[in-house]
């Protein structure tokens, strides 16, 4: 059974940090690109970052470059999103998604990914 489960969300003050985790099961990270998306109230879901473990390709949207870091631990079937210097505009529900493929390109994570997690809330207060 395929599962994608996010965790690590919470409430922090501006400037704080959070680390999101995405644990997958039922498939290998070597065969999928893992993407992080977020959706704020009243806004469209947007791609934040992605990683391919097999090709070591990564992507970050401009607004998070230098603040967020994506990494993977294949032994734990887990992808992390380390979020530093958080801003109120980072407030959203964050989703992890798995897209079968081998490259994370400049286009960012695929909104039509095959498998999605349930989301985890990140709230940043000013």
PDB file of C-alpha atoms in Angstrom:
ATOM      1  CA  UNK A   1       0.000   0.000   0.000  1.00  0.00           C
ATOM      2  CA  UNK A   2       1.335   3.413  -0.970  1.00  0.00           C
ATOM      3  CA  UNK A   3       1.422   6.022   1.755  1.00  0.00           C
ATOM      4  CA  UNK A   4       2.720   9.560   1.949  1.00  0.00           C
ATOM      5  CA  UNK A   5       2.628  11.097   5.406  1.00  0.00           C
ATOM      6  CA  UNK A   6       3.756  14.589   6.367  1.00  0.00           C
ATOM      7  CA  UNK A   7       4.567  15.816   9.838  1.00  0.00           C
ATOM      8  CA  UNK A   8       6.415  18.607  11.567  1.00  0.00           C
ATOM      9  CA  UNK A   9       4.107  21.546  11.066  1.00  0.00           C
ATOM     10  CA  UNK A  10       3.306  23.960  13.842  1.00  0.00           C
ATOM     11  CA  UNK A  11       3.152  27.581  14.921  1.00  0.00           C
ATOM     12  CA  UNK A  12       6.253  29.738  15.120  1.00  0.00           C
ATOM     13  CA  UNK A  13       7.124  33.403  15.222  1.00  0.00           C
ATOM     14  CA  UNK A  14       8.659  35.153  12.258  1.00  0.00           C
ATOM     15  CA  UNK A  15      12.322  34.293  11.990  1.00  0.00           C
ATOM     16  CA  UNK A  16      11.807  30.867  13.478  1.00  0.00           C
ATOM     17  CA  UNK A  17      12.409  27.426  11.995  1.00  0.00           C
ATOM     18  CA  UNK A  18      10.511  24.232  11.371  1.00  0.00           C
ATOM     19  CA  UNK A  19      11.470  20.941   9.780  1.00  0.00           C
ATOM     20  CA  UNK A  20       8.818  19.090   7.839  1.00  0.00           C
ATOM     21  CA  UNK A  21       9.120  15.366   7.239  1.00  0.00           C
ATOM     22  CA  UNK A  22       7.553  13.280   4.491  1.00  0.00           C
ATOM     23  CA  UNK A  23       7.640   9.546   5.110  1.00  0.00           C
ATOM     24  CA  UNK A  24       6.746   7.360   2.157  1.00  0.00           C
ATOM     25  CA  UNK A  25       5.989   3.663   1.918  1.00  0.00           C
ATOM     26  CA  UNK A  26       5.047   1.284  -0.864  1.00  0.00           C
ATOM     27  CA  UNK A  27       7.612   2.638  -3.313  1.00  0.00           C
ATOM     28  CA  UNK A  28      11.249   3.603  -3.538  1.00  0.00           C
ATOM     29  CA  UNK A  29      12.464   7.195  -3.361  1.00  0.00           C
ATOM     30  CA  UNK A  30      14.824   6.291  -6.205  1.00  0.00           C
ATOM     31  CA  UNK A  31      11.871   6.012  -8.586  1.00  0.00           C
ATOM     32  CA  UNK A  32       9.965   9.153  -7.607  1.00  0.00           C
ATOM     33  CA  UNK A  33      10.473  12.878  -7.405  1.00  0.00           C
ATOM     34  CA  UNK A  34       9.226  14.158  -4.067  1.00  0.00           C
ATOM     35  CA  UNK A  35       7.735  17.614  -4.069  1.00  0.00           C
ATOM     36  CA  UNK A  36       6.557  20.003  -1.395  1.00  0.00           C
ATOM     37  CA  UNK A  37       3.574  22.216  -2.122  1.00  0.00           C
ATOM     38  CA  UNK A  38       1.723  24.731  -0.015  1.00  0.00           C
ATOM     39  CA  UNK A  39      -1.689  26.273  -0.075  1.00  0.00           C
ATOM     40  CA  UNK A  40      -2.706  29.359   1.837  1.00  0.00           C
ATOM     41  CA  UNK A  41      -6.373  30.230   2.444  1.00  0.00           C
ATOM     42  CA  UNK A  42      -7.948  31.628  -0.696  1.00  0.00           C
ATOM     43  CA  UNK A  43      -4.868  30.950  -2.803  1.00  0.00           C
ATOM     44  CA  UNK A  44      -3.871  28.302  -5.303  1.00  0.00           C
ATOM     45  CA  UNK A  45      -1.602  25.463  -4.361  1.00  0.00           C
ATOM     46  CA  UNK A  46       1.978  26.286  -5.297  1.00  0.00           C
ATOM     47  CA  UNK A  47       5.121  24.241  -5.652  1.00  0.00           C
ATOM     48  CA  UNK A  48       7.770  25.042  -3.067  1.00  0.00           C
ATOM     49  CA  UNK A  49      10.576  22.556  -3.606  1.00  0.00           C
ATOM     50  CA  UNK A  50      11.356  19.132  -4.982  1.00  0.00           C
ATOM     51  CA  UNK A  51      14.106  16.554  -4.953  1.00  0.00           C
ATOM     52  CA  UNK A  52      15.110  13.502  -6.907  1.00  0.00           C
ATOM     53  CA  UNK A  53      17.211  11.104  -4.863  1.00  0.00           C
ATOM     54  CA  UNK A  54      18.389   9.160  -7.911  1.00  0.00           C
ATOM     55  CA  UNK A  55      19.692  12.162  -9.877  1.00  0.00           C
ATOM     56  CA  UNK A  56      20.310  14.544  -6.948  1.00  0.00           C
ATOM     57  CA  UNK A  57      18.364  17.293  -8.689  1.00  0.00           C
ATOM     58  CA  UNK A  58      16.554  19.913  -6.627  1.00  0.00           C
ATOM     59  CA  UNK A  59      14.310  22.905  -7.091  1.00  0.00           C
ATOM     60  CA  UNK A  60      13.265  25.834  -4.904  1.00  0.00           C
ATOM     61  CA  UNK A  61      10.778  28.533  -5.716  1.00  0.00           C
ATOM     62  CA  UNK A  62      12.385  31.965  -5.650  1.00  0.00           C
ATOM     63  CA  UNK A  63      10.665  33.136  -2.480  1.00  0.00           C
ATOM     64  CA  UNK A  64      12.204  30.325  -0.392  1.00  0.00           C
ATOM     65  CA  UNK A  65      15.687  30.156  -1.884  1.00  0.00           C
ATOM     66  CA  UNK A  66      18.332  30.560   0.789  1.00  0.00           C
ATOM     67  CA  UNK A  67      15.801  29.868   3.566  1.00  0.00           C
ATOM     68  CA  UNK A  68      14.482  26.362   2.829  1.00  0.00           C
ATOM     69  CA  UNK A  69      16.558  23.230   2.298  1.00  0.00           C
ATOM     70  CA  UNK A  70      15.246  19.941   0.955  1.00  0.00           C
ATOM     71  CA  UNK A  71      16.997  16.653   1.624  1.00  0.00           C
ATOM     72  CA  UNK A  72      16.290  12.956   1.538  1.00  0.00           C
ATOM     73  CA  UNK A  73      17.234   9.919   3.594  1.00  0.00           C
ATOM     74  CA  UNK A  74      16.579   6.878   1.456  1.00  0.00           C
ATOM     75  CA  UNK A  75      17.287   4.494   4.322  1.00  0.00           C
ATOM     76  CA  UNK A  76      14.398   6.065   6.212  1.00  0.00           C
ATOM     77  CA  UNK A  77      12.236   6.640   3.106  1.00  0.00           C
ATOM     78  CA  UNK A  78      11.934  10.216   4.266  1.00  0.00           C
ATOM     79  CA  UNK A  79      12.257  13.613   2.649  1.00  0.00           C
ATOM     80  CA  UNK A  80      12.795  16.671   4.810  1.00  0.00           C
ATOM     81  CA  UNK A  81      12.090  20.326   4.263  1.00  0.00           C
ATOM     82  CA  UNK A  82      14.099  22.472   6.630  1.00  0.00           C
ATOM     83  CA  UNK A  83      12.507  25.897   6.805  1.00  0.00           C
ATOM     84  CA  UNK A  84      14.498  28.731   8.362  1.00  0.00           C
ATOM     85  CA  UNK A  85      13.871  32.456   8.656  1.00  0.00           C
ATOM     86  CA  UNK A  86      10.158  31.836   8.346  1.00  0.00           C
ATOM     87  CA  UNK A  87       7.893  34.702   7.342  1.00  0.00           C
ATOM     88  CA  UNK A  88       4.176  35.255   7.849  1.00  0.00           C
ATOM     89  CA  UNK A  89       3.698  34.755   4.115  1.00  0.00           C
ATOM     90  CA  UNK A  90       4.965  31.188   4.514  1.00  0.00           C
ATOM     91  CA  UNK A  91       1.794  30.376   6.440  1.00  0.00           C
ATOM     92  CA  UNK A  92      -0.048  27.602   4.618  1.00  0.00           C
ATOM     93  CA  UNK A  93      -0.903  23.944   4.624  1.00  0.00           C
ATOM     94  CA  UNK A  94       2.133  22.120   3.314  1.00  0.00           C
ATOM     95  CA  UNK A  95       1.696  18.981   1.244  1.00  0.00           C
ATOM     96  CA  UNK A  96       4.154  16.315   0.194  1.00  0.00           C
ATOM     97  CA  UNK A  97       3.635  14.610  -3.159  1.00  0.00           C
ATOM     98  CA  UNK A  98       5.329  11.810  -5.073  1.00  0.00           C
ATOM     99  CA  UNK A  99       5.657  11.914  -8.856  1.00  0.00           C
ATOM    100  CA  UNK A 100       7.075   8.932 -10.710  1.00  0.00           C
ATOM    101  CA  UNK A 101      10.208  10.112 -12.473  1.00  0.00           C
ATOM    102  CA  UNK A 102      13.849  10.868 -12.056  1.00  0.00           C
ATOM    103  CA  UNK A 103      14.374  14.572 -12.481  1.00  0.00           C
ATOM    104  CA  UNK A 104      13.345  17.568 -10.468  1.00  0.00           C
ATOM    105  CA  UNK A 105      13.472  20.357 -13.026  1.00  0.00           C
ATOM    106  CA  UNK A 106      13.285  24.141 -13.092  1.00  0.00           C
ATOM    107  CA  UNK A 107       9.552  23.776 -13.574  1.00  0.00           C
ATOM    108  CA  UNK A 108       9.263  22.649  -9.991  1.00  0.00           C
ATOM    109  CA  UNK A 109       7.192  19.830  -8.533  1.00  0.00           C
ATOM    110  CA  UNK A 110       4.413  18.345 -10.619  1.00  0.00           C
ATOM    111  CA  UNK A 111       0.926  19.432  -9.551  1.00  0.00           C
ATOM    112  CA  UNK A 112      -0.326  16.190 -11.128  1.00  0.00           C
ATOM    113  CA  UNK A 113       1.828  14.023  -8.867  1.00  0.00           C
ATOM    114  CA  UNK A 114       0.723  10.457  -8.328  1.00  0.00           C
ATOM    115  CA  UNK A 115       0.470  10.355  -4.547  1.00  0.00           C
ATOM    116  CA  UNK A 116      -0.264  13.037  -1.982  1.00  0.00           C
ATOM    117  CA  UNK A 117      -0.126  13.359   1.768  1.00  0.00           C
ATOM    118  CA  UNK A 118      -2.841  14.843   3.914  1.00  0.00           C
ATOM    119  CA  UNK A 119      -1.006  18.084   4.616  1.00  0.00           C
ATOM    120  CA  UNK A 120       0.463  19.728   7.688  1.00  0.00           C
ATOM    121  CA  UNK A 121      -0.309  23.250   8.876  1.00  0.00           C
ATOM    122  CA  UNK A 122       2.466  25.818   9.181  1.00  0.00           C
ATOM    123  CA  UNK A 123       1.564  29.107  10.849  1.00  0.00           C
ATOM    124  CA  UNK A 124       4.049  31.950  11.145  1.00  0.00           C
ATOM    125  CA  UNK A 125       3.085  34.926  13.291  1.00  0.00           C
ATOM    126  CA  UNK A 126       4.605  38.378  13.036  1.00  0.00           C
TER     127      UNK A 126
END
